[in-house]
PDB file of C-alpha atoms and ligand atoms in Angstrom:
ATOM      1  CA  MET A   1     -16.970  38.409 -94.922  1.00 90.00           C
ATOM      2  CA  LYS A   2     -16.754  37.960 -91.001  1.00 95.00           C
ATOM      3  CA  LYS A   3     -19.916  36.050 -90.317  1.00 98.00           C
ATOM      4  CA  ILE A   4     -20.773  35.175 -86.826  1.00 98.00           C
ATOM      5  CA  LEU A   5     -23.458  32.770 -85.129  1.00 98.00           C
ATOM      6  CA  VAL A   6     -24.276  33.716 -81.444  1.00 98.00           C
ATOM      7  CA  ILE A   7     -26.498  30.937 -80.175  1.00 99.00           C
ATOM      8  CA  THR A   8     -27.628  29.608 -76.654  1.00 98.00           C
ATOM      9  CA  GLY A   9     -27.967  26.133 -75.490  1.00 98.00           C
ATOM     10  CA  GLY A  10     -25.792  24.766 -78.323  1.00 98.00           C
ATOM     11  CA  SER A  11     -24.121  22.284 -76.027  1.00 98.00           C
ATOM     12  CA  LYS A  12     -26.664  19.676 -77.248  1.00 98.00           C
ATOM     13  CA  GLY A  13     -29.776  18.843 -79.132  1.00 98.00           C
ATOM     14  CA  ILE A  14     -31.152  21.158 -81.392  1.00 98.00           C
ATOM     15  CA  GLY A  15     -28.408  23.775 -80.846  1.00 98.00           C
ATOM     16  CA  ARG A  16     -25.755  21.696 -81.224  1.00 98.00           C
ATOM     17  CA  ALA A  17     -27.156  20.684 -84.808  1.00 98.00           C
ATOM     18  CA  THR A  18     -27.008  23.988 -85.377  1.00 98.00           C
ATOM     19  CA  ILE A  19     -23.959  24.973 -85.014  1.00 98.00           C
ATOM     20  CA  ALA A  20     -22.738  22.235 -87.120  1.00 98.00           C
ATOM     21  CA  GLN A  21     -24.753  23.279 -89.736  1.00 98.00           C
ATOM     22  CA  PHE A  22     -23.546  27.180 -89.455  1.00 98.00           C
ATOM     23  CA  MET A  23     -19.946  26.124 -89.427  1.00 98.00           C
ATOM     24  CA  GLU A  24     -20.379  24.268 -92.715  1.00 98.00           C
ATOM     25  CA  GLN A  25     -21.333  27.590 -94.084  1.00 97.00           C
ATOM     26  CA  ASP A  26     -18.259  29.113 -92.698  1.00 97.00           C
ATOM     27  CA  TYR A  27     -19.755  30.689 -89.751  1.00 98.00           C
ATOM     28  CA  ARG A  28     -17.455  31.196 -86.491  1.00 98.00           C
ATOM     29  CA  VAL A  29     -19.692  30.308 -83.516  1.00 98.00           C
ATOM     30  CA  VAL A  30     -20.146  31.647 -80.176  1.00 98.00           C
ATOM     31  CA  ASN A  31     -22.058  29.743 -77.814  1.00 98.00           C
ATOM     32  CA  LEU A  32     -23.322  30.232 -74.229  1.00 98.00           C
ATOM     33  CA  SER A  33     -24.576  27.496 -72.061  1.00 98.00           C
ATOM     34  CA  ARG A  34     -23.435  26.115 -68.971  1.00 98.00           C
ATOM     35  CA  SER A  35     -21.315  23.143 -70.796  1.00 98.00           C
ATOM     36  CA  ALA A  36     -19.525  23.370 -74.138  1.00 98.00           C
ATOM     37  CA  PRO A  37     -20.323  21.364 -77.368  1.00 98.00           C
ATOM     38  CA  ASP A  38     -17.935  18.701 -78.245  1.00 97.00           C
ATOM     39  CA  ILE A  39     -17.314  20.431 -81.579  1.00 98.00           C
ATOM     40  CA  ASP A  40     -13.842  21.902 -82.293  1.00 97.00           C
ATOM     41  CA  GLY A  41     -13.705  25.499 -82.925  1.00 97.00           C
ATOM     42  CA  VAL A  42     -16.732  26.760 -81.139  1.00 98.00           C
ATOM     43  CA  VAL A  43     -15.846  29.826 -79.203  1.00 98.00           C
ATOM     44  CA  GLN A  44     -17.488  29.113 -75.701  1.00 98.00           C
ATOM     45  CA  ILE A  45     -18.736  31.505 -73.041  1.00 98.00           C
ATOM     46  CA  THR A  46     -19.941  29.755 -69.889  1.00 98.00           C
ATOM     47  CA  ALA A  47     -23.201  31.225 -68.646  1.00 98.00           C
ATOM     48  CA  ASP A  48     -26.046  30.129 -66.395  1.00 98.00           C
ATOM     49  CA  MET A  49     -28.637  32.324 -68.023  1.00 98.00           C
ATOM     50  CA  VAL A  50     -31.269  31.505 -65.086  1.00 98.00           C
ATOM     51  CA  ASN A  51     -28.748  33.711 -62.902  1.00 95.00           C
ATOM     52  CA  PRO A  52     -29.803  36.892 -64.122  1.00 84.00           C
ATOM     53  CA  GLY A  53     -26.227  38.743 -63.888  1.00 95.00           C
ATOM     54  CA  TRP A  54     -25.074  36.259 -66.566  1.00 98.00           C
ATOM     55  CA  ALA A  55     -25.140  39.112 -69.261  1.00 98.00           C
ATOM     56  CA  ASP A  56     -22.798  41.605 -67.208  1.00 98.00           C
ATOM     57  CA  ALA A  57     -20.522  38.856 -66.896  1.00 97.00           C
ATOM     58  CA  CYS A  58     -20.736  37.893 -70.662  1.00 98.00           C
ATOM     59  CA  ALA A  59     -20.770  41.700 -72.129  1.00 98.00           C
ATOM     60  CA  GLU A  60     -16.853  41.859 -72.507  1.00 98.00           C
ATOM     61  CA  PRO A  61     -16.216  38.223 -73.965  1.00 98.00           C
ATOM     62  CA  LEU A  62     -18.933  38.855 -76.018  1.00 98.00           C
ATOM     63  CA  ALA A  63     -18.206  42.231 -77.652  1.00 98.00           C
ATOM     64  CA  ALA A  64     -14.727  41.048 -78.362  1.00 97.00           C
ATOM     65  CA  GLU A  65     -15.680  38.285 -80.276  1.00 97.00           C
ATOM     66  CA  LEU A  66     -18.083  40.435 -82.337  1.00 97.00           C
ATOM     67  CA  ASN A  67     -15.931  43.112 -83.205  1.00 91.00           C
ATOM     68  CA  ALA A  68     -16.194  44.133 -87.174  1.00 90.00           C
ATOM     69  CA  ALA A  69     -18.422  41.325 -87.578  1.00 97.00           C
ATOM     70  CA  ASP A  70     -20.304  41.844 -91.075  1.00 97.00           C
ATOM     71  CA  ASN A  71     -23.184  39.480 -90.482  1.00 98.00           C
ATOM     72  CA  ILE A  72     -24.618  38.286 -87.077  1.00 98.00           C
ATOM     73  CA  CYS A  73     -27.253  35.269 -86.746  1.00 98.00           C
ATOM     74  CA  VAL A  74     -28.511  35.370 -83.099  1.00 99.00           C
ATOM     75  CA  ILE A  75     -30.343  32.243 -82.468  1.00 99.00           C
ATOM     76  CA  HIS A  76     -32.444  31.962 -79.046  1.00 99.00           C
ATOM     77  CA  ASN A  77     -32.395  28.556 -78.483  1.00 98.00           C
ATOM     78  CA  ALA A  78     -31.682  27.641 -74.847  1.00 98.00           C
ATOM     79  CA  ALA A  79     -34.799  26.991 -72.555  1.00 98.00           C
ATOM     80  CA  VAL A  80     -36.167  24.579 -69.737  1.00 98.00           C
ATOM     81  CA  LEU A  81     -39.232  22.810 -69.648  1.00 97.00           C
ATOM     82  CA  LYS A  82     -40.363  22.040 -66.289  1.00 97.00           C
ATOM     83  CA  LYS A  83     -43.867  19.899 -65.459  1.00 97.00           C
ATOM     84  CA  ASP A  84     -46.242  22.163 -63.793  1.00 98.00           C
ATOM     85  CA  SER A  85     -49.459  23.281 -63.696  1.00 98.00           C
ATOM     86  CA  VAL A  86     -51.751  26.749 -63.351  1.00 98.00           C
ATOM     87  CA  ARG A  87     -52.612  24.938 -59.664  1.00 98.00           C
ATOM     88  CA  ASP A  88     -49.006  24.494 -58.338  1.00 97.00           C
ATOM     89  CA  THR A  89     -46.305  26.842 -60.686  1.00 98.00           C
ATOM     90  CA  SER A  90     -45.014  29.315 -57.844  1.00 98.00           C
ATOM     91  CA  ALA A  91     -44.329  32.709 -58.711  1.00 98.00           C
ATOM     92  CA  ASP A  92     -40.420  31.933 -58.166  1.00 98.00           C
ATOM     93  CA  SER A  93     -40.518  29.202 -60.540  1.00 98.00           C
ATOM     94  CA  LEU A  94     -42.364  31.094 -63.453  1.00 98.00           C
ATOM     95  CA  GLN A  95     -39.975  33.836 -63.089  1.00 98.00           C
ATOM     96  CA  GLN A  96     -37.001  31.196 -63.274  1.00 98.00           C
ATOM     97  CA  VAL A  97     -38.256  29.842 -66.312  1.00 98.00           C
ATOM     98  CA  PHE A  98     -39.217  33.252 -67.512  1.00 98.00           C
ATOM     99  CA  GLN A  99     -35.777  34.404 -66.913  1.00 98.00           C
ATOM    100  CA  LEU A 100     -34.132  31.506 -69.142  1.00 98.00           C
ATOM    101  CA  ASN A 101     -36.702  31.200 -71.773  1.00 98.00           C
ATOM    102  CA  VAL A 102     -37.626  34.919 -72.453  1.00 98.00           C
ATOM    103  CA  ILE A 103     -35.572  37.498 -70.613  1.00 98.00           C
ATOM    104  CA  ALA A 104     -32.167  36.067 -71.413  1.00 98.00           C
ATOM    105  CA  ALA A 105     -32.883  36.551 -75.032  1.00 98.00           C
ATOM    106  CA  LEU A 106     -33.901  40.344 -74.544  1.00 98.00           C
ATOM    107  CA  GLN A 107     -30.580  40.637 -72.686  1.00 98.00           C
ATOM    108  CA  LEU A 108     -28.642  38.877 -75.219  1.00 98.00           C
ATOM    109  CA  ASN A 109     -30.566  40.924 -78.231  1.00 98.00           C
ATOM    110  CA  GLN A 110     -29.103  43.975 -76.118  1.00 98.00           C
ATOM    111  CA  LEU A 111     -25.568  42.908 -75.816  1.00 98.00           C
ATOM    112  CA  VAL A 112     -25.343  41.975 -79.473  1.00 98.00           C
ATOM    113  CA  LEU A 113     -27.674  44.586 -81.268  1.00 98.00           C
ATOM    114  CA  PRO A 114     -24.833  47.353 -81.052  1.00 98.00           C
ATOM    115  CA  HIS A 115     -22.816  45.065 -83.262  1.00 98.00           C
ATOM    116  CA  MET A 116     -25.420  44.172 -85.860  1.00 98.00           C
ATOM    117  CA  LYS A 117     -25.291  45.429 -89.401  1.00 98.00           C
ATOM    118  CA  GLY A 118     -28.300  44.991 -91.896  1.00 98.00           C
ATOM    119  CA  GLY A 119     -28.662  41.605 -93.075  1.00 98.00           C
ATOM    120  CA  SER A 120     -28.225  40.127 -89.475  1.00 98.00           C
ATOM    121  CA  SER A 121     -31.072  38.390 -87.858  1.00 98.00           C
ATOM    122  CA  ILE A 122     -32.423  37.149 -84.820  1.00 99.00           C
ATOM    123  CA  ILE A 123     -34.169  33.870 -84.835  1.00 99.00           C
ATOM    124  CA  TYR A 124     -36.262  32.598 -81.728  1.00 99.00           C
ATOM    125  CA  VAL A 125     -36.895  29.074 -80.864  1.00 99.00           C
ATOM    126  CA  GLY A 126     -40.456  28.785 -79.811  1.00 98.00           C
ATOM    127  CA  SER A 127     -42.668  25.664 -79.912  1.00 98.00           C
ATOM    128  CA  THR A 128     -45.670  24.299 -81.113  1.00 98.00           C
ATOM    129  CA  LEU A 129     -46.750  25.332 -77.232  1.00 98.00           C
ATOM    130  CA  SER A 130     -45.980  28.990 -78.446  1.00 98.00           C
ATOM    131  CA  GLU A 131     -49.540  29.018 -80.100  1.00 98.00           C
ATOM    132  CA  LYS A 132     -51.219  26.119 -78.318  1.00 97.00           C
ATOM    133  CA  ALA A 133     -51.253  24.693 -74.672  1.00 97.00           C
ATOM    134  CA  VAL A 134     -51.353  21.175 -73.325  1.00 96.00           C
ATOM    135  CA  ALA A 135     -52.041  20.289 -69.509  1.00 97.00           C
ATOM    136  CA  GLY A 136     -49.016  19.982 -67.410  1.00 97.00           C
ATOM    137  CA  SER A 137     -46.496  22.762 -68.784  1.00 98.00           C
ATOM    138  CA  CYS A 138     -47.875  25.825 -67.400  1.00 98.00           C
ATOM    139  CA  SER A 139     -44.727  27.923 -67.035  1.00 98.00           C
ATOM    140  CA  TYR A 140     -42.969  26.488 -70.663  1.00 98.00           C
ATOM    141  CA  VAL A 141     -46.557  27.179 -72.427  1.00 98.00           C
ATOM    142  CA  THR A 142     -46.649  30.672 -70.864  1.00 98.00           C
ATOM    143  CA  SER A 143     -43.005  31.518 -71.394  1.00 98.00           C
ATOM    144  CA  LYS A 144     -42.975  30.000 -75.060  1.00 98.00           C
ATOM    145  CA  HIS A 145     -46.170  32.414 -76.030  1.00 98.00           C
ATOM    146  CA  ALA A 146     -44.266  35.405 -74.463  1.00 98.00           C
ATOM    147  CA  LEU A 147     -41.496  34.853 -76.974  1.00 98.00           C
ATOM    148  CA  VAL A 148     -43.707  35.118 -79.845  1.00 98.00           C
ATOM    149  CA  GLY A 149     -44.610  38.634 -78.345  1.00 98.00           C
ATOM    150  CA  LEU A 150     -40.585  39.400 -77.851  1.00 99.00           C
ATOM    151  CA  MET A 151     -40.151  38.174 -81.679  1.00 99.00           C
ATOM    152  CA  ARG A 152     -42.820  40.471 -82.784  1.00 98.00           C
ATOM    153  CA  ALA A 153     -41.770  43.346 -80.927  1.00 99.00           C
ATOM    154  CA  THR A 154     -38.360  42.774 -82.345  1.00 99.00           C
ATOM    155  CA  CYS A 155     -39.764  43.044 -85.720  1.00 98.00           C
ATOM    156  CA  GLN A 156     -41.270  46.054 -85.016  1.00 98.00           C
ATOM    157  CA  ASP A 157     -38.349  47.704 -82.937  1.00 98.00           C
ATOM    158  CA  LEU A 158     -36.016  47.073 -85.532  1.00 98.00           C
ATOM    159  CA  ALA A 159     -38.110  48.384 -88.728  1.00 98.00           C
ATOM    160  CA  GLY A 160     -35.520  50.209 -90.852  1.00 98.00           C
ATOM    161  CA  SER A 161     -32.308  48.304 -89.494  1.00 98.00           C
ATOM    162  CA  GLY A 162     -32.023  45.747 -92.047  1.00 98.00           C
ATOM    163  CA  ILE A 163     -32.263  43.169 -89.237  1.00 98.00           C
ATOM    164  CA  HIS A 164     -34.778  40.390 -89.622  1.00 98.00           C
ATOM    165  CA  THR A 165     -36.411  38.063 -87.001  1.00 99.00           C
ATOM    166  CA  ALA A 166     -39.002  35.069 -86.984  1.00 99.00           C
ATOM    167  CA  CYS A 167     -39.859  32.184 -84.626  1.00 99.00           C
ATOM    168  CA  VAL A 168     -39.181  28.579 -85.488  1.00 99.00           C
ATOM    169  CA  CYS A 169     -41.504  26.458 -83.666  1.00 98.00           C
ATOM    170  CA  PRO A 170     -40.136  22.919 -83.241  1.00 98.00           C
ATOM    171  CA  GLY A 171     -42.467  20.044 -82.571  1.00 97.00           C
ATOM    172  CA  PHE A 172     -41.545  16.817 -80.840  1.00 97.00           C
ATOM    173  CA  THR A 173     -37.959  16.721 -81.597  1.00 97.00           C
ATOM    174  CA  ASP A 174     -35.698  13.867 -80.477  1.00 96.00           C
ATOM    175  CA  THR A 175     -33.461  15.278 -77.834  1.00 96.00           C
ATOM    176  CA  GLU A 176     -32.691  15.089 -74.139  1.00 94.00           C
ATOM    177  CA  MET A 177     -35.163  17.737 -73.191  1.00 94.00           C
ATOM    178  CA  LEU A 178     -37.843  15.497 -74.885  1.00 94.00           C
ATOM    179  CA  ARG A 179     -36.594  12.044 -73.443  1.00 95.00           C
ATOM    180  CA  GLU A 180     -36.405  13.607 -70.006  1.00 94.00           C
ATOM    181  CA  HIS A 181     -39.724  15.221 -70.230  1.00 92.00           C
ATOM    182  CA  LEU A 182     -41.096  11.875 -71.090  1.00 92.00           C
ATOM    183  CA  GLY A 183     -39.559  10.020 -68.722  1.00 92.00           C
ATOM    184  CA  HIS A 184     -37.487   7.829 -71.062  1.00 93.00           C
ATOM    185  CA  ASP A 185     -40.338   5.707 -71.733  1.00 93.00           C
ATOM    186  CA  PRO A 186     -40.489   4.003 -75.150  1.00 93.00           C
ATOM    187  CA  ALA A 187     -43.694   3.547 -75.028  1.00 95.00           C
ATOM    188  CA  ILE A 188     -44.569   7.161 -74.470  1.00 94.00           C
ATOM    189  CA  LEU A 189     -42.053   7.907 -77.320  1.00 93.00           C
ATOM    190  CA  ASP A 190     -43.995   5.608 -79.604  1.00 94.00           C
ATOM    191  CA  ALA A 191     -47.342   7.186 -79.060  1.00 94.00           C
ATOM    192  CA  ILE A 192     -45.722  10.689 -79.303  1.00 95.00           C
ATOM    193  CA  ALA A 193     -44.469   9.698 -82.747  1.00 95.00           C
ATOM    194  CA  GLY A 194     -48.059   8.352 -83.851  1.00 95.00           C
ATOM    195  CA  GLY A 195     -49.510  11.500 -82.885  1.00 94.00           C
ATOM    196  CA  VAL A 196     -47.539  13.220 -85.882  1.00 96.00           C
ATOM    197  CA  THR A 197     -48.918  12.593 -89.850  1.00 96.00           C
ATOM    198  CA  GLN A 198     -45.323  11.182 -90.538  1.00 96.00           C
ATOM    199  CA  GLY A 199     -45.376   9.218 -87.794  1.00 97.00           C
ATOM    200  CA  ARG A 200     -41.776   9.543 -86.595  1.00 97.00           C
ATOM    201  CA  LEU A 201     -40.181  12.248 -84.359  1.00 97.00           C
ATOM    202  CA  ILE A 202     -38.426  15.203 -85.659  1.00 97.00           C
ATOM    203  CA  GLN A 203     -34.270  14.711 -86.033  1.00 98.00           C
ATOM    204  CA  PRO A 204     -32.551  18.084 -84.545  1.00 98.00           C
ATOM    205  CA  GLN A 205     -30.899  18.465 -87.747  1.00 98.00           C
ATOM    206  CA  GLU A 206     -34.209  19.288 -89.521  1.00 98.00           C
ATOM    207  CA  ILE A 207     -34.781  22.381 -87.045  1.00 98.00           C
ATOM    208  CA  ALA A 208     -31.360  23.250 -87.353  1.00 98.00           C
ATOM    209  CA  ASN A 209     -32.175  23.341 -91.401  1.00 98.00           C
ATOM    210  CA  THR A 210     -34.987  25.518 -90.679  1.00 98.00           C
ATOM    211  CA  LEU A 211     -33.521  28.070 -88.156  1.00 98.00           C
ATOM    212  CA  TRP A 212     -30.869  28.198 -91.443  1.00 98.00           C
ATOM    213  CA  PHE A 213     -33.598  28.919 -93.595  1.00 98.00           C
ATOM    214  CA  ALA A 214     -35.272  31.798 -91.325  1.00 98.00           C
ATOM    215  CA  ALA A 215     -31.664  33.356 -90.995  1.00 98.00           C
ATOM    216  CA  GLN A 216     -31.238  33.541 -94.330  1.00 98.00           C
ATOM    217  CA  ASN A 217     -34.421  34.798 -95.908  1.00 98.00           C
ATOM    218  CA  ALA A 218     -35.591  38.125 -94.641  1.00 98.00           C
ATOM    219  CA  VAL A 219     -38.845  38.012 -96.543  1.00 98.00           C
ATOM    220  CA  ILE A 220     -39.947  35.996 -93.419  1.00 98.00           C
ATOM    221  CA  ASN A 221     -39.659  39.024 -91.101  1.00 98.00           C
ATOM    222  CA  GLY A 222     -41.818  38.870 -88.135  1.00 98.00           C
ATOM    223  CA  ALA A 223     -43.039  34.928 -89.084  1.00 98.00           C
ATOM    224  CA  VAL A 224     -43.962  32.097 -86.831  1.00 98.00           C
ATOM    225  CA  LEU A 225     -42.563  29.050 -88.602  1.00 98.00           C
ATOM    226  CA  HIS A 226     -43.923  25.879 -87.288  1.00 98.00           C
ATOM    227  CA  ALA A 227     -41.596  22.890 -87.865  1.00 98.00           C
ATOM    228  CA  ASN A 228     -43.871  20.146 -86.674  1.00 97.00           C
ATOM    229  CA  LEU A 229     -44.172  17.328 -89.350  1.00 97.00           C
ATOM    230  CA  GLY A 230     -48.070  17.840 -88.875  1.00 97.00           C
ATOM    231  CA  GLN A 231     -49.430  17.138 -85.455  1.00 95.00           C
ATOM    232  CA  ILE A 232     -52.502  15.281 -85.826  1.00 95.00           C
ATOM    233  CA  GLU A 233     -55.329  17.118 -84.188  1.00 88.00           C
ATOM    234  CA  HIS A 234     -58.360  15.507 -82.454  1.00 82.00           C
TER     235      HIS A 234
HETATM  236  N1  NAP B 301     -37.021  18.635 -78.312  1.00 90.81           N
HETATM  237  C1  NAP B 301     -38.526  19.150 -78.460  1.00 90.81           C
HETATM  238  O1  NAP B 301     -39.420  18.323 -78.580  1.00 90.81           O
HETATM  239  C2  NAP B 301     -38.707  20.689 -78.982  1.00 90.81           C
HETATM  240  C3  NAP B 301     -40.018  20.737 -79.013  1.00 90.81           C
HETATM  241  C4  NAP B 301     -40.547  22.235 -78.792  1.00 90.81           C
HETATM  242  C5  NAP B 301     -39.129  23.201 -78.766  1.00 90.81           C
HETATM  243  N2  NAP B 301     -38.320  22.941 -78.462  1.00 90.81           N
HETATM  244  C6  NAP B 301     -37.235  24.035 -78.078  1.00 90.81           C
HETATM  245  O2  NAP B 301     -35.855  24.015 -78.720  1.00 90.81           O
HETATM  246  C7  NAP B 301     -34.576  24.573 -78.103  1.00 90.81           C
HETATM  247  C8  NAP B 301     -33.677  23.521 -77.866  1.00 90.81           C
HETATM  248  O3  NAP B 301     -34.345  22.096 -77.234  1.00 90.81           O
HETATM  249  P1  NAP B 301     -33.704  20.890 -77.040  1.00 90.81           P
HETATM  250  O4  NAP B 301     -34.621  19.806 -77.218  1.00 90.81           O
HETATM  251  O5  NAP B 301     -32.162  20.951 -77.830  1.00 90.81           O
HETATM  252  O6  NAP B 301     -32.917  20.912 -75.591  1.00 90.81           O
HETATM  253  P2  NAP B 301     -31.800  20.229 -75.001  1.00 90.81           P
HETATM  254  O7  NAP B 301     -31.273  19.062 -75.432  1.00 90.81           O
HETATM  255  O8  NAP B 301     -32.347  20.119 -73.391  1.00 90.81           O
HETATM  256  O9  NAP B 301     -30.511  21.624 -75.095  1.00 90.81           O
HETATM  257  C9  NAP B 301     -30.961  22.389 -74.196  1.00 90.81           C
HETATM  258  C10 NAP B 301     -29.847  23.247 -74.193  1.00 90.81           C
HETATM  259  O10 NAP B 301     -30.206  24.574 -73.268  1.00 90.81           O
HETATM  260  C11 NAP B 301     -29.068  25.130 -72.467  1.00 90.81           C
HETATM  261  N3  NAP B 301     -29.650  25.280 -71.116  1.00 90.81           N
HETATM  262  C12 NAP B 301     -30.279  24.967 -70.047  1.00 90.81           C
HETATM  263  N4  NAP B 301     -30.334  25.511 -69.037  1.00 90.81           N
HETATM  264  C13 NAP B 301     -29.325  26.464 -69.559  1.00 90.81           C
HETATM  265  C14 NAP B 301     -29.327  27.546 -68.391  1.00 90.81           C
HETATM  266  N5  NAP B 301     -29.757  27.687 -67.193  1.00 90.81           N
HETATM  267  N6  NAP B 301     -28.407  28.413 -69.173  1.00 90.81           N
HETATM  268  C15 NAP B 301     -27.599  28.275 -70.274  1.00 90.81           C
HETATM  269  N7  NAP B 301     -27.975  27.368 -71.284  1.00 90.81           N
HETATM  270  C16 NAP B 301     -29.014  26.340 -70.788  1.00 90.81           C
HETATM  271  C17 NAP B 301     -28.430  23.757 -72.528  1.00 90.81           C
HETATM  272  O11 NAP B 301     -26.940  23.736 -71.984  1.00 90.81           O
HETATM  273  P3  NAP B 301     -26.371  23.512 -70.711  1.00 90.81           P
HETATM  274  O12 NAP B 301     -27.016  22.254 -69.958  1.00 90.81           O
HETATM  275  O13 NAP B 301     -25.307  22.937 -71.478  1.00 90.81           O
HETATM  276  O14 NAP B 301     -26.212  24.670 -70.070  1.00 90.81           O
HETATM  277  C18 NAP B 301     -28.567  22.979 -73.615  1.00 90.81           C
HETATM  278  O15 NAP B 301     -27.741  23.439 -74.479  1.00 90.81           O
HETATM  279  C19 NAP B 301     -35.542  24.845 -76.708  1.00 90.81           C
HETATM  280  O16 NAP B 301     -35.879  26.400 -76.970  1.00 90.81           O
HETATM  281  C20 NAP B 301     -36.906  23.964 -76.664  1.00 90.81           C
HETATM  282  O17 NAP B 301     -37.679  24.520 -75.672  1.00 90.81           O
HETATM  283  C21 NAP B 301     -37.826  21.844 -78.161  1.00 90.81           C
END
């Protein structure tokens, strides 16, 4: 059986851990990002998905990899997290964030769907901020809410195809994205960990496990799965 994971943003963080998880289960992996992961055997299709033309450029190499696949799992993981607010987010900036965090997922679906058979899956990586907001992350919050809408539309539009979907929403996960966003400040990282019922950050492998679960279990079709160790509410 030819099983393929198509993932975006697998060069580091959650995406990289997810690639390792699927490779252990004998999936061939195709990764789309600007740089390649340091894992042998991954098929790298280099793409900057902020550029709307990326999909045309990648269509051919992607189709060549997906030919005759029995099972395909698509994981929409690449994203950008900016510090911005409802007062200062420009239309251009919001469009760029949407291009990577939402529109690229739609574009990739349209490239892969013609190759997908029943039993395949489309899994979106949302965020705790897919269903709530914090100050200072306007474009990210807005785009991650939109991603849940795209997942729900995927569920409805693919009814009868045997392809299932879900949105996995990580909480504070120890990756470059989180550390950069918090300015690499150990005190802030400690404070963040203290705001979680388990008193620690999530490891990327834990989100990879959840993504694996989502891909393997069609019963969750259409679901938003929070994976945040239980955040303390105030
Ligand atoms: N870490 C957290 O606390 C957290 C919490 C909630 C949700 N999430 C979500 O989890 C997912 C993964 O986040 P992470 O923390 O693992 O982030 P990360 O370590 O910063 O990784 C982000 C990935 O996205 C890729 N990427 C960024 N810009 C790109 C572009 N223009 N074109 C193509 N690929 C691009 C990066 O690859 P290149 O740089 O090589 O292009 C990288 O592989 C994201 O959807 C994020 O929103 C993370």
